[in-house]
Coordinates of C-alpha atoms in Angstrom, one line a residue:
Chain A
M1 CA 0.0 0.0 0.0
S2 CA 1.3 3.5 -0.9
I3 CA 1.9 6.1 1.8
E4 CA -1.1 8.1 0.4
A5 CA -3.3 5.0 0.5
T6 CA -2.5 4.5 4.2
E7 CA -3.1 8.2 4.8
N8 CA -6.5 7.9 3.2
E9 CA -7.3 4.8 5.2
I10 CA -6.6 6.7 8.4
V11 CA -8.7 9.6 7.2
D12 CA -11.6 7.1 6.6
E13 CA -11.2 5.6 10.0
F14 CA -11.3 9.0 11.7
E15 CA -14.4 10.0 9.8
M16 CA -16.3 7.4 11.7
F17 CA -15.7 9.1 15.0
E18 CA -18.5 11.3 16.1
D19 CA -16.7 13.6 18.4
W20 CA -13.3 14.5 19.8
I21 CA -13.7 12.1 22.7
Q22 CA -13.8 9.1 20.3
K23 CA -10.9 10.5 18.4
Y24 CA -8.8 10.9 21.5
E25 CA -9.8 7.5 22.9
Y26 CA -8.6 6.0 19.6
L27 CA -5.3 7.8 19.9
I28 CA -5.0 6.7 23.6
D29 CA -5.7 3.1 22.6
L30 CA -3.0 3.3 20.0
G31 CA -0.7 4.8 22.6
K32 CA -1.4 2.0 25.1
S33 CA -0.7 -0.7 22.6
L34 CA 2.5 -2.7 22.8
P35 CA 5.8 -0.8 22.9
L36 CA 6.6 0.4 19.5
I37 CA 10.3 0.3 19.9
D38 CA 12.8 -2.2 21.2
E39 CA 14.0 -1.1 24.7
K40 CA 17.6 -1.2 23.4
Y41 CA 16.9 1.6 21.0
K42 CA 15.5 3.9 23.7
T43 CA 18.9 5.6 23.9
E44 CA 20.0 9.2 24.4
D45 CA 21.0 9.2 20.7
N46 CA 17.5 8.2 19.6
L47 CA 15.8 10.7 22.0
I48 CA 13.9 13.6 20.5
K49 CA 13.4 16.1 23.4
G50 CA 10.2 18.1 23.4
C51 CA 9.4 20.7 26.0
Q52 CA 6.4 18.7 27.2
S53 CA 6.8 15.1 26.1
Q54 CA 9.7 13.0 24.7
V55 CA 9.9 10.8 21.7
W56 CA 12.3 8.0 20.8
M57 CA 12.7 7.0 17.2
H58 CA 14.9 4.4 15.5
S59 CA 15.1 3.6 11.8
E60 CA 16.8 0.8 9.8
L61 CA 16.9 -0.1 6.1
K62 CA 15.5 -3.5 5.2
D63 CA 15.4 -4.6 1.5
G64 CA 15.5 -1.0 0.3
K65 CA 12.7 0.0 2.7
I66 CA 12.9 2.0 5.9
V67 CA 11.4 0.4 9.1
Y68 CA 10.7 2.9 11.8
T69 CA 10.1 2.1 15.4
A70 CA 9.2 4.8 18.0
D71 CA 7.8 5.5 21.4
S72 CA 6.8 8.4 23.7
D73 CA 6.4 8.9 27.4
A74 CA 3.0 10.6 26.9
I75 CA 0.1 8.4 25.6
I76 CA -1.5 10.8 23.2
T77 CA 1.9 11.7 21.7
K78 CA 2.5 8.0 21.4
G79 CA -0.8 7.5 19.6
M80 CA 0.3 10.2 17.1
V81 CA 3.7 8.5 16.8
A82 CA 2.0 5.2 16.1
L83 CA 0.0 6.8 13.2
M84 CA 3.2 8.3 11.7
V85 CA 5.0 4.9 11.9
R86 CA 2.0 3.2 10.3
V87 CA 2.1 5.7 7.4
L88 CA 5.8 5.9 6.8
S89 CA 7.3 2.6 7.8
N90 CA 8.1 0.0 5.1
H91 CA 8.5 2.5 2.3
S92 CA 11.5 3.5 0.2
P93 CA 13.5 6.5 1.2
E94 CA 12.3 8.2 -2.0
E95 CA 8.6 7.7 -1.1
I96 CA 9.2 8.9 2.4
I97 CA 11.0 12.1 1.3
N98 CA 8.2 12.9 -1.1
S99 CA 5.3 12.2 1.4
K100 CA 3.0 15.2 2.2
L101 CA 1.5 13.8 5.4
D102 CA -1.6 16.0 5.0
F103 CA -3.7 13.4 6.7
V104 CA -3.0 15.0 10.0
E105 CA -4.8 18.1 8.9
K106 CA -7.7 16.0 7.5
I107 CA -8.2 14.2 10.8
G108 CA -8.2 17.5 12.7
L109 CA -5.1 16.9 14.8
T110 CA -2.9 19.6 13.3
K111 CA -2.5 21.3 16.6
H112 CA -0.4 18.4 17.8
L113 CA 2.0 19.3 15.0
S114 CA 2.2 23.0 15.8
P115 CA 5.7 24.0 16.9
T116 CA 4.3 25.5 20.1
R117 CA 3.0 22.1 21.2
S118 CA 6.6 21.1 21.8
N119 CA 5.7 17.5 22.1
G120 CA 8.6 16.3 20.0
L121 CA 6.3 15.2 17.1
V122 CA 7.4 17.9 14.7
S123 CA 11.1 17.1 15.4
M124 CA 10.3 13.3 15.0
I125 CA 8.8 13.8 11.5
K126 CA 11.7 15.9 10.5
Q127 CA 14.1 13.2 11.8
M128 CA 12.1 10.5 9.9
K129 CA 12.6 12.4 6.7
L130 CA 16.2 13.2 7.4
D131 CA 16.9 9.5 8.0
A132 CA 15.3 8.8 4.6
V133 CA 17.6 11.4 2.9
A134 CA 20.6 9.8 4.6
Y135 CA 19.6 6.3 3.5
K136 CA 19.0 7.5 -0.1
I137 CA 22.5 9.1 -0.3
K138 CA 24.1 6.0 1.2
N139 CA 22.6 3.8 -1.5
Chain B
M1 CA -21.9 37.2 45.2
S2 CA -23.0 40.5 46.7
Q3 CA -21.0 42.9 48.8
S4 CA -20.0 41.4 52.1
A5 CA -22.4 41.7 55.0
N6 CA -19.6 41.6 57.5
H7 CA -18.4 45.1 56.7
R8 CA -15.3 43.9 54.9
K9 CA -14.5 44.6 51.3
S10 CA -15.2 41.4 49.5
I11 CA -15.1 40.2 45.9
A12 CA -18.1 41.2 43.7
I13 CA -17.3 38.3 41.4
E14 CA -19.9 38.8 38.6
K15 CA -19.0 42.5 38.3
I16 CA -15.3 41.6 38.2
R17 CA -15.7 38.9 35.6
A18 CA -17.6 41.4 33.3
D19 CA -14.5 43.6 33.4
F20 CA -12.5 40.9 31.6
P21 CA -13.7 40.5 28.0
I22 CA -11.8 37.3 27.4
L23 CA -13.6 35.5 30.2
S24 CA -16.8 35.2 28.2
K25 CA -15.0 33.5 25.3
K26 CA -15.6 29.9 24.3
V27 CA -12.6 27.6 23.6
N28 CA -13.2 24.3 21.7
G29 CA -16.9 25.0 22.0
K30 CA -16.8 25.2 25.8
P31 CA -16.8 28.3 28.1
L32 CA -13.2 29.1 28.8
V33 CA -11.9 28.2 32.3
Y34 CA -8.7 30.0 32.6
F35 CA -6.4 28.5 35.2
D36 CA -3.1 29.5 33.7
N37 CA -2.8 32.8 35.5
A38 CA 0.7 32.1 36.8
S39 CA 1.8 32.1 33.1
T40 CA 0.0 35.3 32.3
A41 CA -3.1 37.0 33.6
Q42 CA -6.0 38.3 31.6
K43 CA -6.5 42.0 31.1
P44 CA -9.4 44.1 32.2
K45 CA -11.2 46.2 29.6
L46 CA -9.7 49.4 31.3
V47 CA -6.2 48.2 30.4
I48 CA -7.2 47.3 26.8
D49 CA -8.9 50.7 26.4
A50 CA -5.9 52.5 27.8
I51 CA -3.7 50.9 25.1
T52 CA -6.2 51.7 22.3
N53 CA -6.5 55.2 23.6
Y54 CA -2.8 55.7 23.6
Y55 CA -2.6 54.9 19.9
E56 CA -5.7 56.7 18.9
N57 CA -5.1 59.9 20.9
Q58 CA -1.8 60.1 22.7
N59 CA 1.0 58.6 20.5
A60 CA 4.2 60.5 20.6
N61 CA 7.7 59.9 21.9
I62 CA 8.5 60.7 25.5
H63 CA 11.2 62.8 27.0
R64 CA 12.1 64.2 23.6
G65 CA 9.7 66.7 22.0
V66 CA 8.7 70.2 22.8
H67 CA 5.4 69.6 21.1
T68 CA 2.2 69.2 23.1
L69 CA 1.6 65.5 22.5
S70 CA 5.1 64.6 23.5
Q71 CA 4.8 66.6 26.7
E72 CA 1.5 65.2 27.6
I73 CA 2.6 61.6 27.1
T74 CA 5.8 62.2 29.0
I75 CA 3.7 63.4 31.9
A76 CA 1.4 60.3 31.6
Y77 CA 4.4 58.0 31.5
E78 CA 6.0 59.6 34.5
N79 CA 2.7 59.4 36.3
A80 CA 2.7 55.7 35.6
R81 CA 6.1 55.5 37.2
V82 CA 4.7 57.2 40.3
T83 CA 1.7 54.8 40.4
V84 CA 4.2 51.9 40.5
Q85 CA 6.3 53.6 43.1
K86 CA 3.3 54.2 45.4
H87 CA 2.1 50.6 44.8
L88 CA 5.4 49.2 46.0
N89 CA 5.8 52.0 48.6
A90 CA 9.3 52.8 47.1
A91 CA 10.9 55.9 48.5
H92 CA 11.4 57.7 45.1
P93 CA 9.9 57.5 41.6
H94 CA 13.4 57.3 40.2
E95 CA 13.9 54.0 42.0
I96 CA 11.4 52.5 39.5
I97 CA 13.0 51.4 36.2
F98 CA 10.8 50.3 33.4
T99 CA 12.1 47.1 31.7
K100 CA 10.7 44.5 29.3
G101 CA 9.8 42.2 32.2
T102 CA 11.1 40.2 35.1
T103 CA 13.6 38.4 32.9
E104 CA 15.2 41.7 31.7
S105 CA 15.1 43.2 35.2
I106 CA 17.1 40.2 36.5
N107 CA 19.5 40.2 33.5
L108 CA 20.1 44.0 34.1
I109 CA 21.0 43.5 37.7
A110 CA 23.1 40.4 37.1
S111 CA 25.0 42.1 34.4
S112 CA 25.5 45.5 36.0
F113 CA 26.0 44.3 39.5
G114 CA 28.3 41.5 38.2
K115 CA 30.5 43.9 36.3
K116 CA 30.9 46.2 39.3
F117 CA 31.0 43.8 42.3
I118 CA 31.6 40.2 41.4
S119 CA 35.0 38.7 40.9
K120 CA 36.7 35.3 41.0
G121 CA 35.9 33.2 43.9
D122 CA 32.8 35.2 44.9
E123 CA 29.5 33.5 45.6
I124 CA 25.9 34.2 44.5
I125 CA 23.0 32.5 46.3
V126 CA 19.8 31.3 44.6
S127 CA 17.3 28.6 45.6
E128 CA 16.3 25.3 44.3
M129 CA 12.8 26.6 43.5
E130 CA 13.9 29.4 41.2
H131 CA 12.4 30.0 37.7
H132 CA 15.1 29.5 35.1
S133 CA 15.0 33.3 34.6
N134 CA 16.4 33.7 38.1
I135 CA 19.1 31.0 37.6
L136 CA 20.5 31.5 34.1
P137 CA 21.5 35.2 34.4
W138 CA 23.5 34.4 37.6
Q139 CA 25.0 31.3 36.1
Q140 CA 26.2 33.4 33.2
V141 CA 27.8 36.0 35.6
C142 CA 29.4 33.1 37.5
E143 CA 30.9 31.7 34.3
E144 CA 32.1 35.1 33.1
R145 CA 33.6 36.2 36.4
G146 CA 34.7 32.9 37.9
A147 CA 32.2 33.1 40.7
L148 CA 30.2 30.2 42.3
L149 CA 26.5 29.7 42.3
K150 CA 25.2 28.4 45.7
V151 CA 21.8 26.9 46.0
I152 CA 19.4 26.9 49.0
P153 CA 17.7 23.5 49.1
I154 CA 14.0 22.9 49.8
N155 CA 12.2 20.3 51.9
D156 CA 9.6 17.8 50.7
A157 CA 6.8 20.3 51.3
G158 CA 8.5 22.7 48.9
E159 CA 9.8 25.2 51.5
L160 CA 13.3 26.7 51.7
I161 CA 15.5 25.2 54.4
I162 CA 16.5 28.3 56.2
S163 CA 19.1 26.7 58.4
D164 CA 20.9 25.7 55.2
Y165 CA 20.6 29.2 53.9
K166 CA 22.2 30.6 57.0
R167 CA 25.1 28.2 56.5
L168 CA 25.5 29.3 52.8
L169 CA 25.8 33.0 53.7
N170 CA 29.4 34.0 54.2
S171 CA 31.9 36.8 53.5
K172 CA 32.3 35.6 49.9
T173 CA 28.6 36.0 49.2
K174 CA 28.0 39.0 47.0
I175 CA 24.2 38.9 46.4
V176 CA 21.2 36.7 47.1
A177 CA 18.6 36.3 44.3
I178 CA 15.4 34.6 45.5
T179 CA 11.8 34.3 44.5
H180 CA 9.1 35.8 46.7
L181 CA 6.6 33.1 45.6
S182 CA 7.3 29.9 43.7
N183 CA 5.7 29.8 40.2
T184 CA 5.5 26.0 40.4
L185 CA 4.8 25.2 44.1
G186 CA 2.9 28.3 45.1
T187 CA 5.1 28.5 48.3
I188 CA 5.3 32.0 49.7
N189 CA 8.9 32.4 51.0
P190 CA 9.7 34.2 54.3
I191 CA 11.2 37.0 52.3
E192 CA 11.6 39.5 55.3
E193 CA 13.7 36.9 57.2
I194 CA 15.7 36.0 54.1
I195 CA 16.6 39.7 53.6
A196 CA 17.3 40.4 57.2
L197 CA 19.7 37.4 57.4
A198 CA 21.6 38.6 54.3
H199 CA 21.7 42.2 55.5
A200 CA 23.2 41.1 58.8
Q201 CA 26.2 40.4 56.7
N202 CA 25.8 43.4 54.4
I203 CA 24.7 41.3 51.4
P204 CA 22.1 42.8 49.1
V205 CA 19.1 40.8 48.0
L206 CA 17.2 40.7 44.7
V207 CA 13.6 39.5 45.0
D208 CA 11.9 37.9 42.0
G209 CA 8.4 39.2 42.6
A210 CA 6.9 38.0 39.3
Q211 CA 4.4 35.6 41.0
A212 CA 4.0 37.5 44.2
V213 CA 2.7 40.9 43.0
P214 CA -0.7 39.6 41.7
H215 CA -1.4 38.0 45.1
I216 CA 0.4 39.9 47.9
R217 CA 0.7 43.5 48.9
V218 CA 4.4 44.3 48.6
D219 CA 6.1 47.1 50.5
V220 CA 9.7 47.3 49.4
Q221 CA 10.7 49.6 52.3
K222 CA 9.2 47.3 54.9
L223 CA 10.9 44.3 53.3
F224 CA 14.2 46.3 53.0
A225 CA 14.5 44.7 49.5
D226 CA 17.5 46.0 47.6
F227 CA 16.0 45.0 44.3
Y228 CA 12.4 43.9 43.6
V229 CA 11.4 42.8 40.1
F230 CA 8.2 41.8 38.3
S231 CA 6.4 41.7 35.0
G232 CA 3.4 43.7 34.0
H233 CA 1.6 40.9 32.2
K234 CA 1.2 38.7 35.3
L235 CA -0.3 41.8 37.1
F236 CA -3.2 42.1 34.6
G237 CA -1.2 44.6 32.6
P238 CA 0.3 44.5 29.1
T239 CA 3.0 42.1 28.0
G240 CA 6.5 43.5 27.2
V241 CA 6.7 45.8 30.2
G242 CA 8.2 45.1 33.6
I243 CA 9.6 46.8 36.7
L244 CA 12.9 46.9 38.3
Y245 CA 12.8 48.5 41.7
G246 CA 16.2 49.3 43.1
K247 CA 17.3 51.2 46.2
E248 CA 18.7 54.6 45.0
K249 CA 22.0 53.9 46.6
W250 CA 22.5 50.7 44.5
L251 CA 21.1 52.0 41.3
N252 CA 23.5 55.0 41.5
E253 CA 26.4 52.7 41.9
L254 CA 25.7 50.3 39.1
P255 CA 26.9 51.0 35.5
P256 CA 24.3 51.1 32.7
Y257 CA 23.1 47.8 31.3
Q258 CA 22.3 48.9 27.7
V259 CA 23.3 52.3 26.4
G260 CA 21.8 54.5 23.7
G261 CA 19.1 57.1 23.2
G262 CA 17.8 58.6 26.4
T263 CA 20.5 57.3 28.7
I264 CA 22.8 60.3 28.4
K265 CA 23.5 63.9 29.4
T266 CA 26.2 64.7 26.9
V267 CA 27.9 62.6 24.2
T268 CA 31.2 63.3 22.4
F269 CA 33.2 60.7 20.5
E270 CA 35.6 60.6 23.4
K271 CA 33.3 60.3 26.4
T272 CA 29.7 60.1 27.5
D273 CA 28.1 61.5 30.6
F274 CA 25.2 59.3 31.6
A275 CA 21.9 60.6 32.7
D276 CA 20.6 60.4 36.3
L277 CA 18.2 57.8 37.5
P278 CA 15.9 56.4 36.1
L279 CA 16.9 57.3 32.6
K280 CA 20.4 55.8 33.0
F281 CA 18.8 52.4 32.8
E282 CA 16.1 53.1 30.1
A283 CA 17.9 53.0 26.8
G284 CA 15.8 53.6 23.7
T285 CA 12.2 54.4 23.2
P286 CA 10.4 52.4 25.9
H287 CA 7.1 50.4 25.8
I288 CA 5.2 53.6 26.5
E289 CA 1.6 52.2 26.3
G290 CA 2.9 49.3 28.3
G291 CA 3.9 51.5 31.2
I292 CA 0.6 53.4 31.0
G293 CA -1.4 50.2 30.8
L294 CA 0.4 48.7 33.8
A295 CA -0.5 51.8 35.9
V296 CA -4.1 51.4 34.9
A297 CA -3.9 47.7 35.9
I298 CA -2.5 48.6 39.3
D299 CA -5.2 51.2 39.9
Y300 CA -7.8 48.6 38.9
I301 CA -6.4 46.0 41.4
N302 CA -6.3 48.6 44.1
T303 CA -10.0 49.4 43.6
I304 CA -10.7 45.7 44.4
G305 CA -8.0 45.7 47.1
L306 CA -5.1 43.2 47.5
D307 CA -6.3 42.1 50.9
A308 CA -9.7 41.2 49.6
I309 CA -8.0 39.5 46.6
A310 CA -5.7 37.5 48.9
E311 CA -8.6 36.4 51.1
Y312 CA -10.8 35.3 48.1
E313 CA -7.9 33.5 46.4
H314 CA -7.1 31.7 49.6
E315 CA -10.7 30.4 49.7
L316 CA -10.3 29.1 46.1
L317 CA -7.0 27.5 47.0
V318 CA -8.4 25.7 50.0
Y319 CA -11.5 24.6 48.1
A320 CA -9.5 23.2 45.1
T321 CA -6.9 21.6 47.3
E322 CA -9.4 19.7 49.5
K323 CA -11.3 18.5 46.4
L324 CA -8.2 17.5 44.5
E325 CA -6.9 15.4 47.4
T326 CA -10.0 13.2 47.2
I327 CA -9.3 12.2 43.6
E328 CA -7.5 8.9 43.5
G329 CA -3.9 9.0 42.3
V330 CA -3.5 12.8 42.6
K331 CA -0.5 14.0 44.4
I332 CA 0.0 17.7 45.1
I333 CA 3.5 19.0 44.7
G334 CA 4.1 21.9 47.1
T335 CA 2.3 21.5 50.4
S336 CA 3.6 24.4 52.3
K337 CA 1.1 26.0 54.7
N338 CA 2.0 29.4 53.4
K339 CA 0.8 29.2 49.8
A340 CA -0.8 31.4 47.2
S341 CA -3.4 30.2 44.7
V342 CA -1.1 28.0 42.6
I343 CA -1.5 24.3 42.7
S344 CA 0.9 21.8 41.0
F345 CA 0.0 18.2 41.0
I346 CA 0.7 14.9 39.3
V347 CA -1.5 11.9 38.6
D348 CA -0.1 8.5 39.3
G349 CA 0.9 6.8 36.1
L350 CA -0.2 9.5 33.8
H351 CA 1.8 12.1 31.9
P352 CA 0.9 15.8 32.6
F353 CA 0.9 16.5 28.8
D354 CA -1.9 13.9 28.2
I355 CA -4.0 15.4 31.0
G356 CA -3.4 19.0 29.8
T357 CA -4.4 17.9 26.2
I358 CA -7.7 16.5 27.4
L359 CA -8.5 19.4 29.6
D360 CA -7.8 21.8 26.7
Q361 CA -10.4 19.9 24.7
L362 CA -12.8 20.8 27.5
G363 CA -12.0 24.5 27.4
I364 CA -9.9 24.3 30.5
A365 CA -6.5 26.1 30.3
V366 CA -3.9 24.8 32.7
R367 CA -0.1 24.7 32.3
T368 CA 1.7 21.4 32.0
G369 CA 5.4 20.6 32.0
H370 CA 8.4 21.7 34.0
H371 CA 7.3 25.4 34.3
C372 CA 10.8 26.6 33.6
T373 CA 11.9 25.1 36.9
Q374 CA 13.8 22.0 35.8
P375 CA 16.1 21.8 38.8
L376 CA 13.0 21.8 41.0
M377 CA 11.5 18.9 38.9
Q378 CA 14.8 17.0 39.4
R379 CA 14.5 17.6 43.2
F380 CA 11.1 15.9 43.2
G381 CA 12.1 13.3 40.6
I382 CA 9.3 14.1 38.2
P383 CA 9.3 15.2 34.5
G384 CA 6.7 17.8 35.1
T385 CA 3.4 18.7 36.8
I386 CA -0.1 20.0 35.9
R387 CA -0.5 23.4 37.3
A388 CA -3.7 25.2 38.0
S389 CA -3.3 28.8 39.1
F390 CA -6.2 31.0 40.1
A391 CA -6.8 34.7 39.9
F392 CA -9.5 36.8 41.7
Y393 CA -11.8 36.5 38.7
N394 CA -11.9 32.7 39.0
T395 CA -14.7 30.9 40.8
K396 CA -15.6 27.7 42.7
E397 CA -17.9 26.8 39.9
E398 CA -14.9 26.9 37.5
I399 CA -13.0 24.7 40.0
D400 CA -15.8 22.2 39.9
I401 CA -15.7 22.2 36.0
F402 CA -11.9 21.7 36.2
L403 CA -12.2 18.8 38.7
S404 CA -14.9 17.0 36.7
G405 CA -12.7 17.5 33.6
L406 CA -9.8 16.1 35.4
E407 CA -11.7 13.0 36.4
K408 CA -12.9 12.6 32.8
A409 CA -9.3 12.9 31.6
I410 CA -8.1 10.3 34.2
K411 CA -10.9 7.9 33.1
M412 CA -10.0 8.3 29.5
L413 CA -6.3 7.8 30.0
K414 CA -6.2 5.0 32.6

């Protein structure tokens, strides 16, 4: 499935929610799900510090595709992290670099990506793309 | 609530709320419950009108022109200085310096005092509960001049350990910089005692009054404070304006912080004669409407009365504290008996950011995080807290909305 197709899938899922409570409950459920990252990758190097919450992100290249794993100390942030991983993981560096990620706006959660939110998400997305650029140059 | 029957001035809450336009706003479709007053306070219509009026009718530069507008606004600005002077009971208007805010006031003293009085091996005392703004400027001075930063520890209730403070004071101590009221814990420090102990050894004290002035009547002469600093925006005035009170003796001795227009008597390329106080410390065109707006805010607060405000806010503090304590998993950080209406707490197993995010959806504005007091968070071994801080326009009904919002958030997140 392409990045865009996954984005559309998420937009469809969110359209079923009737109010913000259901939306956030879904994010919280995602956040509560199993750890998204191997404990050994929760290192200082992989830490993206936000003013409010922190994010850990690790990437590796497998068969020409990048696999991301990530985690956060805040559940709602972790839910957002899970969505990002779902959208971007298992795609080629090229696809990731060119992704627009406008699903966040479509599901009405843009405020989590505003710089003032300082939850580490904006920096994480930037890092995901930077990793993709690095893998592309290496290959 | 009507006027008190017991012959004391009390808070006419409905009337007061109507003075603040923003309080009738809806946020995320819900009536705004604004409990982030320790970050910045809302502004009464009178202050907003004063700023509009300045631009519509008064705008001119101060201290410069012979023309009527310039003269009138100079008088208005200097009257604002007198309002601040009287509010703090300072001895002279020229002991009041307009700055950008608390942060700039502290930077000014740290820089100017540091240049003149601090050298290698000297010591500066701060406390464990300081806002970063009252740590970083001193840390910088220490680095530049080879001095040492000493820290007064706090106990588990969030109170300064005075016996440790006494031990820290010595002949190498050059200045003590301490908050009057903790922005995170709400603790009101025994500032008179702290100053008296320092003065016994001829050490001056700077008091960070940013959090204290909205809650407590401050008399700088009674406190014997050498420097007392605060921001306009936490005192229901405009942002971008603040106050540095300094004893005349000290301000005369200190070199200017920034130099430029307005700070001089005569300038040649060889030498500059600096102006007398307060202009020596007020380089450039100031935040004129800010100073005027701040004076309007002070007059407004005084019509309500700081004693009535303190009494009412204490009621809100006690009410909220008692109810919060009944919610399972809630732990209040900062349990001093001497507290203002600032409550920090954590919820067992939950991240403050998550709670703050859900409360925001419910129209409730609280602050989450480390509140610019990371060393304090390290002291308590927590990443951050949720902080609800009340002003005199808040109500018990709003506290009830906040508490049920909190319970809802906990239920969703657990």
